[in-house]
JSON list of C-alpha atoms in Angstrom, two decimals:
[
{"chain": "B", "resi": 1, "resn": "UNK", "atom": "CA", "xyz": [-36.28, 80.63, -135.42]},
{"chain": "B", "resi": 2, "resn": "UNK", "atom": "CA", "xyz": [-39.56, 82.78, -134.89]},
{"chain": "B", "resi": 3, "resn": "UNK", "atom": "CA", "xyz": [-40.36, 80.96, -131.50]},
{"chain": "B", "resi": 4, "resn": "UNK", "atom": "CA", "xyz": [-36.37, 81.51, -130.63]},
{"chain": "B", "resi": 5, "resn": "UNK", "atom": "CA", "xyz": [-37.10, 85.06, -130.84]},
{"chain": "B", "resi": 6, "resn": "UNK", "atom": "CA", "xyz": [-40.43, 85.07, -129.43]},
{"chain": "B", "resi": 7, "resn": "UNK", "atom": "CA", "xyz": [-38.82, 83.15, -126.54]},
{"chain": "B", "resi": 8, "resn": "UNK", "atom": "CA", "xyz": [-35.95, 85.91, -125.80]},
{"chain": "B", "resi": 9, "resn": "UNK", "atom": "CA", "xyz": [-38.22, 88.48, -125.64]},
{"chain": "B", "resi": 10, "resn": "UNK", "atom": "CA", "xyz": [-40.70, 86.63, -123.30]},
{"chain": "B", "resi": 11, "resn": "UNK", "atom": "CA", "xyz": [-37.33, 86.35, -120.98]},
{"chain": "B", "resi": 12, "resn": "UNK", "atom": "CA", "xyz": [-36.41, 90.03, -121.77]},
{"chain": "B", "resi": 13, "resn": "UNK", "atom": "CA", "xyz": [-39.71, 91.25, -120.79]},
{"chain": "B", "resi": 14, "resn": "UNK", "atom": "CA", "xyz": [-39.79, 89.05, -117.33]},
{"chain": "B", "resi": 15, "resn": "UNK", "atom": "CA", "xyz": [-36.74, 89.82, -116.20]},
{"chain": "B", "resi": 16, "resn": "UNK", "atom": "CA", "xyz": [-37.19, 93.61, -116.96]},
{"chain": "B", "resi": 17, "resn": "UNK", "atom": "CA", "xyz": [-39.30, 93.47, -113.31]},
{"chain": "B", "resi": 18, "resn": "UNK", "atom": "CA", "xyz": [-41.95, 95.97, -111.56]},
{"chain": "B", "resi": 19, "resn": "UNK", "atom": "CA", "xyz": [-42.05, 99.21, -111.54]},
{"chain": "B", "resi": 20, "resn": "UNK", "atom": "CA", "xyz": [-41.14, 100.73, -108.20]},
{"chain": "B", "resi": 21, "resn": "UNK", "atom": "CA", "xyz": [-43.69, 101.81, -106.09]},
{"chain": "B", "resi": 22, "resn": "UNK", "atom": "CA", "xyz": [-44.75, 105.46, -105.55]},
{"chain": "B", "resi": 23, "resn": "UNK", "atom": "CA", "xyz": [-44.45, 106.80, -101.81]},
{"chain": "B", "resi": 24, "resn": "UNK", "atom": "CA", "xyz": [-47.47, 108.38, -100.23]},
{"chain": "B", "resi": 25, "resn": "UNK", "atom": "CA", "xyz": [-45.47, 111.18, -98.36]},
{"chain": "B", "resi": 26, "resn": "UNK", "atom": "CA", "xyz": [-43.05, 113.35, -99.27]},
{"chain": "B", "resi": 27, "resn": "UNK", "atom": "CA", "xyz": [-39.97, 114.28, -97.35]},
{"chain": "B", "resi": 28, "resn": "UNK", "atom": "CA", "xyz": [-41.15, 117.94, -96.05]},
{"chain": "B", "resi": 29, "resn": "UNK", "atom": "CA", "xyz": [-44.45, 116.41, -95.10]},
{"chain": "B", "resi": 30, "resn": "UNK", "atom": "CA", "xyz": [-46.62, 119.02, -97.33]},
{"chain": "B", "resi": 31, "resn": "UNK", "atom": "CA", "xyz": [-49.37, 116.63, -98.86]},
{"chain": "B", "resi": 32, "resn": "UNK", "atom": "CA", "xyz": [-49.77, 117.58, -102.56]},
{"chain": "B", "resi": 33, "resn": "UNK", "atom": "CA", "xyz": [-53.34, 118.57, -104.31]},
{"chain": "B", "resi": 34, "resn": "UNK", "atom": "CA", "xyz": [-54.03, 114.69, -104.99]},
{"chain": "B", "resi": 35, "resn": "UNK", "atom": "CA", "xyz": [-53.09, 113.81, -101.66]},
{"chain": "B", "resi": 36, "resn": "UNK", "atom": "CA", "xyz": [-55.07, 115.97, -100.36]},
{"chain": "B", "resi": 37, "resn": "UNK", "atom": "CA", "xyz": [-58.78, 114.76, -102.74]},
{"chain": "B", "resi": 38, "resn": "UNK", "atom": "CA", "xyz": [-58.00, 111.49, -101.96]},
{"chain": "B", "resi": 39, "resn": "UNK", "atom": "CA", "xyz": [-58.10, 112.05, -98.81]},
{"chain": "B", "resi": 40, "resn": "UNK", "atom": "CA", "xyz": [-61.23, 114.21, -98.15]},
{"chain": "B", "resi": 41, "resn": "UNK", "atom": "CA", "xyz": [-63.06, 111.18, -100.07]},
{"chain": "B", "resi": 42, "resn": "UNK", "atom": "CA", "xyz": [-65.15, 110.60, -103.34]},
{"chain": "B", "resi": 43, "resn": "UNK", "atom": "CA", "xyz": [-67.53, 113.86, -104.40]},
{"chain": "B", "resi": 44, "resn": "UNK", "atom": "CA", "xyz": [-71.12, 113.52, -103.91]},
{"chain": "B", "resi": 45, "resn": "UNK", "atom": "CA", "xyz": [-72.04, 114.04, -107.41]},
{"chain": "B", "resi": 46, "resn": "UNK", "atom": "CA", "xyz": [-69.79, 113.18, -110.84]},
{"chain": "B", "resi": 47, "resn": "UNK", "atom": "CA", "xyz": [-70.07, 115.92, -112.77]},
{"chain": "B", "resi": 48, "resn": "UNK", "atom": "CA", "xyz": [-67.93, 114.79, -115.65]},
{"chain": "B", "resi": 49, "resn": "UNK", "atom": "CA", "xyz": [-70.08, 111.99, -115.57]},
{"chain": "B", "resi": 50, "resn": "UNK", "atom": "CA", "xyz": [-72.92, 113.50, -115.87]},
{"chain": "B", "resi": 51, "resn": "UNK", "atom": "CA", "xyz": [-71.90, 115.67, -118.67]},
{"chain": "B", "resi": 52, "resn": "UNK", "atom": "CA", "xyz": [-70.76, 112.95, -120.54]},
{"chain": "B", "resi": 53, "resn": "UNK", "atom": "CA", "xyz": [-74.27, 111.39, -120.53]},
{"chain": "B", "resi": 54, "resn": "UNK", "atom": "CA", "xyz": [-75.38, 114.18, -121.53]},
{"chain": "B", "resi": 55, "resn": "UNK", "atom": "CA", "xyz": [-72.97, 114.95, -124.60]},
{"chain": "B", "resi": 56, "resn": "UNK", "atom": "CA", "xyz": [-73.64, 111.08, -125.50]},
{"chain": "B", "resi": 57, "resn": "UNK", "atom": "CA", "xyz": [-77.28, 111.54, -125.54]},
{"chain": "B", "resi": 58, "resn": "UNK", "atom": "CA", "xyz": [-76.30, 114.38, -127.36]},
{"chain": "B", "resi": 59, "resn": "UNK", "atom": "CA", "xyz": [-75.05, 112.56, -130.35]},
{"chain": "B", "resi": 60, "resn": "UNK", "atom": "CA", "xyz": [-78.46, 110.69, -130.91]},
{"chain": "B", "resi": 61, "resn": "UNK", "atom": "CA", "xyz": [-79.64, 114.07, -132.61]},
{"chain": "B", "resi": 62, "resn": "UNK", "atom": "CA", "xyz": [-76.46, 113.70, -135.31]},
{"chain": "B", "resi": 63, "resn": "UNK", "atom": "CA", "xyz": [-78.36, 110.30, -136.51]},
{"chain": "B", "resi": 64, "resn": "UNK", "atom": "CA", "xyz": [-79.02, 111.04, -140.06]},
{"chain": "B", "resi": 65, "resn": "UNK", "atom": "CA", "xyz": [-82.58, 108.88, -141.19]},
{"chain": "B", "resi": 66, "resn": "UNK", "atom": "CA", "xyz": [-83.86, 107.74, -144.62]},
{"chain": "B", "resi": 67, "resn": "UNK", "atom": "CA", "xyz": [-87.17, 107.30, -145.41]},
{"chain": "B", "resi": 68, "resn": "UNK", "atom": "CA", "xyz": [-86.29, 103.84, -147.03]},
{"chain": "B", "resi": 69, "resn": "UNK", "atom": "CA", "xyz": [-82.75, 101.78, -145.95]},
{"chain": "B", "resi": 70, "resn": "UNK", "atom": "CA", "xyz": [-83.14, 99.34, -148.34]},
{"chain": "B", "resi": 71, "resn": "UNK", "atom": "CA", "xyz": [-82.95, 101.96, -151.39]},
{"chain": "B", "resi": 72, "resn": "UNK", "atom": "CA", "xyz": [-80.27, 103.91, -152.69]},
{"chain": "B", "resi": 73, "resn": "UNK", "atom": "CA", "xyz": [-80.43, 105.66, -156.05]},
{"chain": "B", "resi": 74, "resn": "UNK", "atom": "CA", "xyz": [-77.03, 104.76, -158.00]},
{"chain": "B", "resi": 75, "resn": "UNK", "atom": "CA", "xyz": [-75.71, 107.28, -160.93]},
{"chain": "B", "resi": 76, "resn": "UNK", "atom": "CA", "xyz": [-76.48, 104.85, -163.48]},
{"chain": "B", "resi": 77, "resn": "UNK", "atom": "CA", "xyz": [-80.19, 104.12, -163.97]}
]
């Protein structure tokens, strides 16, 4: 029964198809903002990339240390 319905959803989910494809112009022939940065080309630097690396190094300073991993005083001693 479970591969049944495994089965008809494997069929459901092929015969659903592809998306349709988006157009690259519009009608009144105004490129849009992302038209338009795609087209000029990648920028020289990533700055999102670059402050990401930074925020990630960042988090190295949140590492809490102990003077000893293997010991941890319990309540009870």
């Amino acid at each position: 029964m479970r591969i049944r319905w495994m089965l008809g959803m494997l069929v459901a989910a092929a015969l659903a198809g592809p998306a349709a494809q988006a157009q690259d112009t519009n009608e009144s022939g105004v490129r849009t903002e992302t038209q338009e940065r795609l087209r000029s080309g990648p920028p020289d630097i990533s700055w999102f990339d670059l402050l990401g690396a930074l925020g990630l190094l960042g988090l190295l300073g949140l590492k809490k240390e102990h003077g000893e991993d293997s010991y941890h005083p319990s309540s009870v001693e």
